[in-house]
Amino acid sequence: GDSVTQMEGPVTLSEEAFLTINCTYTATGYPSLFWYVQYPGEGLQLLLKATKADDKGSNKGFEATYRKETTSFHLEKGSVQVSDSAVYFCALRGTGNQFYFGTGTSLTVIP
Amino acid sequence: DAEITQSPRHKITETGRQVTLACHQTWNHNNMFWYRQDLGHGLRLIHYSYGVQDTNKGEVSDGYSVSRSNTEDLPLTLESAASSQTSVYFCASSLDPDQETQYFGPGTRLLVL
């Protein structure tokens, strides 16, 4: 069945460091891929998405490229800020238009 | 502004009791979803609805039920609460399947003693 696997956390980085959070997926067909972010005490918010192979989603300095050949959608940011501290979820919209979420990766950015 | 709300935000109950969690959205979205969030599992789909009178089971539907009598609301009922249902519950909505983006409520933290 459809599923998403993302790197285990927690991740702790210093401000202005480079961020990569790995995400790989298993799905039949060509799912749409998403990154959602959850700030403390809040619900999930869409960060970025890509709907077909080689598409790059981007928002707030974050980027992720839909790689069909490696079934991956890794999240990157060149210079993280303290305000980026949150939990990040990779997700896909797959069979039956249902969403499948990864387990989440907690990011803490220290000044 | 349109929004999605959940109530209560926090709930403590005892095993065996019936509990209903409310979800209300003002976007006029057709699709509504209930997820539970647990450490090590991320979000798992409980039930979903694609319109009034439509309900469907998700990955972890046992012990839960939903009903959709109007566009705005999708209440989630735990028929007989169990300690294994202690979790954080999120409601979400989307306009239609092709819209793709889901909008999440702030969550309800449920503790079953």
mmCIF file of C-alpha atoms in Angstrom:
data_model
loop_
_atom_site.group_PDB
_atom_site.id
_atom_site.type_symbol
_atom_site.label_atom_id
_atom_site.label_comp_id
_atom_site.label_asym_id
_atom_site.label_seq_id
_atom_site.Cartn_x
_atom_site.Cartn_y
_atom_site.Cartn_z
ATOM 1 C CA GLY A 1 0.000 0.000 0.000
ATOM 2 C CA ASP A 2 0.870 3.661 -0.076
ATOM 3 C CA SER A 3 3.259 4.899 2.588
ATOM 4 C CA VAL A 4 5.777 7.578 3.466
ATOM 5 C CA THR A 5 9.049 7.155 5.325
ATOM 6 C CA GLN A 6 10.872 10.163 6.697
ATOM 7 C CA MET A 7 14.046 10.515 8.665
ATOM 8 C CA GLU A 8 13.871 10.068 12.390
ATOM 9 C CA GLY A 9 14.390 13.040 14.623
ATOM 10 C CA PRO A 10 14.837 15.031 16.588
ATOM 11 C CA VAL A 11 17.100 17.324 14.619
ATOM 12 C CA THR A 12 18.933 20.176 16.336
ATOM 13 C CA LEU A 13 20.695 22.840 14.285
ATOM 14 C CA SER A 14 22.338 26.159 14.905
ATOM 15 C CA GLU A 15 20.821 29.239 13.334
ATOM 16 C CA GLU A 16 21.875 29.719 9.682
ATOM 17 C CA ALA A 17 22.768 26.030 9.245
ATOM 18 C CA PHE A 18 21.663 24.014 6.221
ATOM 19 C CA LEU A 19 18.665 21.734 6.704
ATOM 20 C CA THR A 20 17.804 18.470 4.966
ATOM 21 C CA ILE A 21 14.969 16.208 6.051
ATOM 22 C CA ASN A 22 14.759 13.037 3.998
ATOM 23 C CA CYS A 23 11.482 11.615 2.749
ATOM 24 C CA THR A 24 10.857 8.609 0.536
ATOM 25 C CA TYR A 25 7.558 7.173 -0.545
ATOM 26 C CA THR A 26 5.886 4.042 -1.824
ATOM 27 C CA ALA A 27 2.825 4.419 -4.011
ATOM 28 C CA THR A 28 1.115 3.078 -7.068
ATOM 29 C CA GLY A 29 0.891 5.564 -9.879
ATOM 30 C CA TYR A 30 2.058 9.137 -9.494
ATOM 31 C CA PRO A 31 0.942 10.645 -6.207
ATOM 32 C CA SER A 32 1.070 14.285 -5.244
ATOM 33 C CA LEU A 33 3.630 14.986 -2.532
ATOM 34 C CA PHE A 34 3.491 17.467 0.336
ATOM 35 C CA TRP A 35 5.379 18.869 3.267
ATOM 36 C CA TYR A 36 3.311 20.058 6.201
ATOM 37 C CA VAL A 37 4.632 21.918 9.250
ATOM 38 C CA GLN A 38 3.234 21.851 12.782
ATOM 39 C CA TYR A 39 4.220 24.636 15.162
ATOM 40 C CA PRO A 40 3.878 23.983 18.894
ATOM 41 C CA GLY A 41 0.265 23.763 20.008
ATOM 42 C CA GLU A 42 -1.137 24.184 16.501
ATOM 43 C CA GLY A 43 -2.554 22.087 13.699
ATOM 44 C CA LEU A 44 -0.671 21.201 10.557
ATOM 45 C CA GLN A 45 -0.150 23.801 7.848
ATOM 46 C CA LEU A 46 0.769 23.159 4.250
ATOM 47 C CA LEU A 47 4.371 24.211 3.615
ATOM 48 C CA LEU A 48 4.812 23.179 -0.009
ATOM 49 C CA LYS A 49 3.695 20.620 -2.538
ATOM 50 C CA ALA A 50 4.576 19.066 -5.907
ATOM 51 C CA THR A 51 2.130 17.280 -8.147
ATOM 52 C CA LYS A 52 4.324 15.625 -10.776
ATOM 53 C CA ALA A 53 7.821 14.307 -11.332
ATOM 54 C CA ASP A 54 10.630 16.898 -11.379
ATOM 55 C CA ASP A 55 8.353 19.586 -9.948
ATOM 56 C CA LYS A 56 9.947 21.711 -7.236
ATOM 57 C CA GLY A 57 7.777 23.011 -4.444
ATOM 58 C CA SER A 58 9.005 26.041 -2.539
ATOM 59 C CA ASN A 59 7.813 28.339 0.227
ATOM 60 C CA LYS A 60 9.412 30.468 2.976
ATOM 61 C CA GLY A 61 12.918 29.461 1.814
ATOM 62 C CA PHE A 62 12.117 25.741 1.934
ATOM 63 C CA GLU A 63 12.342 23.597 -1.191
ATOM 64 C CA ALA A 64 11.635 20.002 -2.171
ATOM 65 C CA THR A 65 11.916 18.307 -5.576
ATOM 66 C CA TYR A 66 9.726 15.390 -6.657
ATOM 67 C CA ARG A 67 12.183 12.682 -7.720
ATOM 68 C CA LYS A 68 10.380 9.767 -9.336
ATOM 69 C CA GLU A 69 13.541 7.791 -10.028
ATOM 70 C CA THR A 70 14.471 7.717 -6.341
ATOM 71 C CA THR A 71 10.877 8.018 -5.014
ATOM 72 C CA SER A 72 12.000 10.880 -2.821
ATOM 73 C CA PHE A 73 10.849 14.349 -1.787
ATOM 74 C CA HIS A 74 13.561 15.678 0.529
ATOM 75 C CA LEU A 75 12.992 18.995 2.290
ATOM 76 C CA GLU A 76 15.830 21.541 2.257
ATOM 77 C CA LYS A 77 16.505 25.039 3.505
ATOM 78 C CA GLY A 78 19.750 26.881 3.071
ATOM 79 C CA SER A 79 19.737 28.872 6.308
ATOM 80 C CA VAL A 80 17.384 27.963 9.143
ATOM 81 C CA GLN A 81 16.058 30.406 11.710
ATOM 82 C CA VAL A 82 14.871 29.925 15.283
ATOM 83 C CA SER A 83 11.327 30.489 14.022
ATOM 84 C CA ASP A 84 11.621 27.341 11.861
ATOM 85 C CA SER A 85 11.563 25.171 14.987
ATOM 86 C CA ALA A 86 8.585 22.852 14.453
ATOM 87 C CA VAL A 87 7.628 19.327 13.458
ATOM 88 C CA TYR A 88 7.734 18.613 9.724
ATOM 89 C CA PHE A 89 5.574 15.963 8.068
ATOM 90 C CA CYS A 90 6.033 14.494 4.623
ATOM 91 C CA ALA A 91 2.802 13.281 3.030
ATOM 92 C CA LEU A 92 1.399 11.907 -0.183
ATOM 93 C CA ARG A 93 -2.057 11.913 -1.692
ATOM 94 C CA GLY A 94 -2.447 8.448 -3.042
ATOM 95 C CA THR A 95 -4.965 5.697 -3.599
ATOM 96 C CA GLY A 96 -8.541 6.895 -3.287
ATOM 97 C CA ASN A 97 -7.303 10.470 -2.809
ATOM 98 C CA GLN A 98 -6.388 9.644 0.763
ATOM 99 C CA PHE A 99 -3.463 11.320 2.490
ATOM 100 C CA TYR A 100 -0.669 9.264 4.024
ATOM 101 C CA PHE A 101 1.636 11.032 6.477
ATOM 102 C CA GLY A 102 5.117 10.228 7.684
ATOM 103 C CA THR A 103 5.883 10.052 11.385
ATOM 104 C CA GLY A 104 7.149 13.619 11.553
ATOM 105 C CA THR A 105 10.598 15.072 12.192
ATOM 106 C CA SER A 106 11.070 17.499 15.049
ATOM 107 C CA LEU A 107 13.429 20.391 14.302
ATOM 108 C CA THR A 108 14.914 22.660 16.945
ATOM 109 C CA VAL A 109 17.005 25.636 15.862
ATOM 110 C CA ILE A 110 19.204 27.189 18.516
ATOM 111 C CA PRO A 111 20.516 30.762 18.355
ATOM 112 C CA ASP B 1 -12.189 34.817 7.881
ATOM 113 C CA ALA B 2 -13.117 31.238 7.080
ATOM 114 C CA GLU B 3 -11.701 28.728 9.507
ATOM 115 C CA ILE B 4 -11.886 25.259 10.972
ATOM 116 C CA THR B 5 -12.476 24.852 14.695
ATOM 117 C CA GLN B 6 -12.461 21.934 17.073
ATOM 118 C CA SER B 7 -13.999 21.551 20.501
ATOM 119 C CA PRO B 8 -13.187 20.825 23.169
ATOM 120 C CA ARG B 9 -9.449 21.532 22.939
ATOM 121 C CA HIS B 10 -8.775 19.290 25.913
ATOM 122 C CA LYS B 11 -10.858 16.443 27.310
ATOM 123 C CA ILE B 12 -10.407 13.928 30.120
ATOM 124 C CA THR B 13 -12.799 11.005 30.284
ATOM 125 C CA GLU B 14 -13.078 7.525 31.752
ATOM 126 C CA THR B 15 -12.959 4.192 29.968
ATOM 127 C CA GLY B 16 -16.343 3.060 28.719
ATOM 128 C CA ARG B 17 -17.822 6.538 28.354
ATOM 129 C CA GLN B 18 -19.097 7.869 25.058
ATOM 130 C CA VAL B 19 -17.242 10.947 23.873
ATOM 131 C CA THR B 20 -17.976 13.256 20.949
ATOM 132 C CA LEU B 21 -15.424 15.619 19.469
ATOM 133 C CA ALA B 22 -16.734 18.469 17.366
ATOM 134 C CA CYS B 23 -15.317 19.822 14.115
ATOM 135 C CA HIS B 24 -16.765 22.841 12.326
ATOM 136 C CA GLN B 25 -15.521 24.528 9.154
ATOM 137 C CA THR B 26 -16.772 27.676 7.490
ATOM 138 C CA TRP B 27 -15.079 27.219 4.095
ATOM 139 C CA ASN B 28 -17.989 25.246 2.655
ATOM 140 C CA HIS B 29 -15.547 22.443 1.869
ATOM 141 C CA ASN B 30 -17.018 19.175 0.668
ATOM 142 C CA ASN B 31 -14.346 16.945 2.165
ATOM 143 C CA MET B 32 -13.672 16.499 5.861
ATOM 144 C CA PHE B 33 -11.278 14.178 7.649
ATOM 145 C CA TRP B 34 -10.438 12.983 11.141
ATOM 146 C CA TYR B 35 -6.906 11.946 12.081
ATOM 147 C CA ARG B 36 -5.242 10.868 15.271
ATOM 148 C CA GLN B 37 -1.643 11.783 16.035
ATOM 149 C CA ASP B 38 0.502 9.481 18.150
ATOM 150 C CA LEU B 39 4.229 9.386 18.742
ATOM 151 C CA GLY B 40 5.928 7.084 16.273
ATOM 152 C CA HIS B 41 2.898 6.928 14.011
ATOM 153 C CA GLY B 42 2.474 10.422 12.642
ATOM 154 C CA LEU B 43 -1.104 11.096 11.563
ATOM 155 C CA ARG B 44 -3.438 8.214 10.838
ATOM 156 C CA LEU B 45 -6.795 8.567 9.118
ATOM 157 C CA ILE B 46 -9.827 7.561 11.198
ATOM 158 C CA HIS B 47 -12.833 8.521 9.067
ATOM 159 C CA TYR B 48 -13.555 10.841 6.189
ATOM 160 C CA SER B 49 -16.488 12.305 4.309
ATOM 161 C CA TYR B 50 -16.802 13.615 0.770
ATOM 162 C CA GLY B 51 -20.150 15.287 1.318
ATOM 163 C CA VAL B 52 -23.409 15.337 3.264
ATOM 164 C CA GLN B 53 -24.572 11.858 4.216
ATOM 165 C CA ASP B 54 -21.285 10.365 2.977
ATOM 166 C CA THR B 55 -18.899 8.715 5.456
ATOM 167 C CA ASN B 56 -15.996 6.330 4.948
ATOM 168 C CA LYS B 57 -13.670 4.340 7.165
ATOM 169 C CA GLY B 58 -10.013 5.134 7.292
ATOM 170 C CA GLU B 59 -6.993 3.184 8.447
ATOM 171 C CA VAL B 60 -7.875 3.132 12.171
ATOM 172 C CA SER B 61 -11.675 3.365 12.333
ATOM 173 C CA ASP B 62 -12.431 0.683 14.946
ATOM 174 C CA GLY B 63 -14.157 2.204 17.980
ATOM 175 C CA TYR B 64 -15.002 5.465 16.201
ATOM 176 C CA SER B 65 -17.973 6.719 14.214
ATOM 177 C CA VAL B 66 -18.871 9.899 12.326
ATOM 178 C CA SER B 67 -21.978 11.386 10.785
ATOM 179 C CA ARG B 68 -22.341 14.191 8.222
ATOM 180 C CA SER B 69 -25.711 15.911 8.372
ATOM 181 C CA ASN B 70 -24.513 19.220 6.911
ATOM 182 C CA THR B 71 -21.518 20.618 5.055
ATOM 183 C CA GLU B 72 -19.983 22.434 8.013
ATOM 184 C CA ASP B 73 -19.751 19.724 10.681
ATOM 185 C CA LEU B 74 -18.217 16.272 11.102
ATOM 186 C CA PRO B 75 -18.449 15.151 14.736
ATOM 187 C CA LEU B 76 -16.311 12.188 15.799
ATOM 188 C CA THR B 77 -17.790 9.816 18.395
ATOM 189 C CA LEU B 78 -15.910 7.334 20.507
ATOM 190 C CA GLU B 79 -18.620 4.824 21.327
ATOM 191 C CA SER B 80 -16.919 3.402 24.426
ATOM 192 C CA ALA B 81 -13.660 5.157 25.164
ATOM 193 C CA ALA B 82 -10.568 3.017 25.722
ATOM 194 C CA SER B 83 -7.144 3.983 27.066
ATOM 195 C CA SER B 84 -5.693 3.170 23.644
ATOM 196 C CA GLN B 85 -7.700 6.091 22.277
ATOM 197 C CA THR B 86 -5.708 8.597 24.307
ATOM 198 C CA SER B 87 -4.297 10.773 21.548
ATOM 199 C CA VAL B 88 -4.400 14.125 19.832
ATOM 200 C CA TYR B 89 -7.203 14.338 17.288
ATOM 201 C CA PHE B 90 -7.100 16.608 14.252
ATOM 202 C CA CYS B 91 -9.918 17.490 11.938
ATOM 203 C CA ALA B 92 -9.149 18.662 8.394
ATOM 204 C CA SER B 93 -11.070 19.783 5.335
ATOM 205 C CA SER B 94 -10.464 20.290 1.636
ATOM 206 C CA LEU B 95 -12.605 21.722 -1.135
ATOM 207 C CA ASP B 96 -12.532 18.665 -3.383
ATOM 208 C CA PRO B 97 -10.069 15.894 -4.240
ATOM 209 C CA ASP B 98 -8.378 17.892 -6.973
ATOM 210 C CA GLN B 99 -7.847 20.817 -4.639
ATOM 211 C CA GLU B 100 -5.471 18.528 -2.739
ATOM 212 C CA THR B 101 -4.538 20.866 0.082
ATOM 213 C CA GLN B 102 -5.969 19.972 3.481
ATOM 214 C CA TYR B 103 -6.622 22.614 6.117
ATOM 215 C CA PHE B 104 -6.259 21.461 9.696
ATOM 216 C CA GLY B 105 -7.964 22.451 12.902
ATOM 217 C CA PRO B 106 -5.991 23.162 16.088
ATOM 218 C CA GLY B 107 -6.517 19.677 17.530
ATOM 219 C CA THR B 108 -8.213 18.089 20.555
ATOM 220 C CA ARG B 109 -6.084 16.440 23.217
ATOM 221 C CA LEU B 110 -8.014 13.485 24.678
ATOM 222 C CA LEU B 111 -6.992 11.551 27.773
ATOM 223 C CA VAL B 112 -8.869 8.358 28.610
ATOM 224 C CA LEU B 113 -8.321 7.185 32.187
#
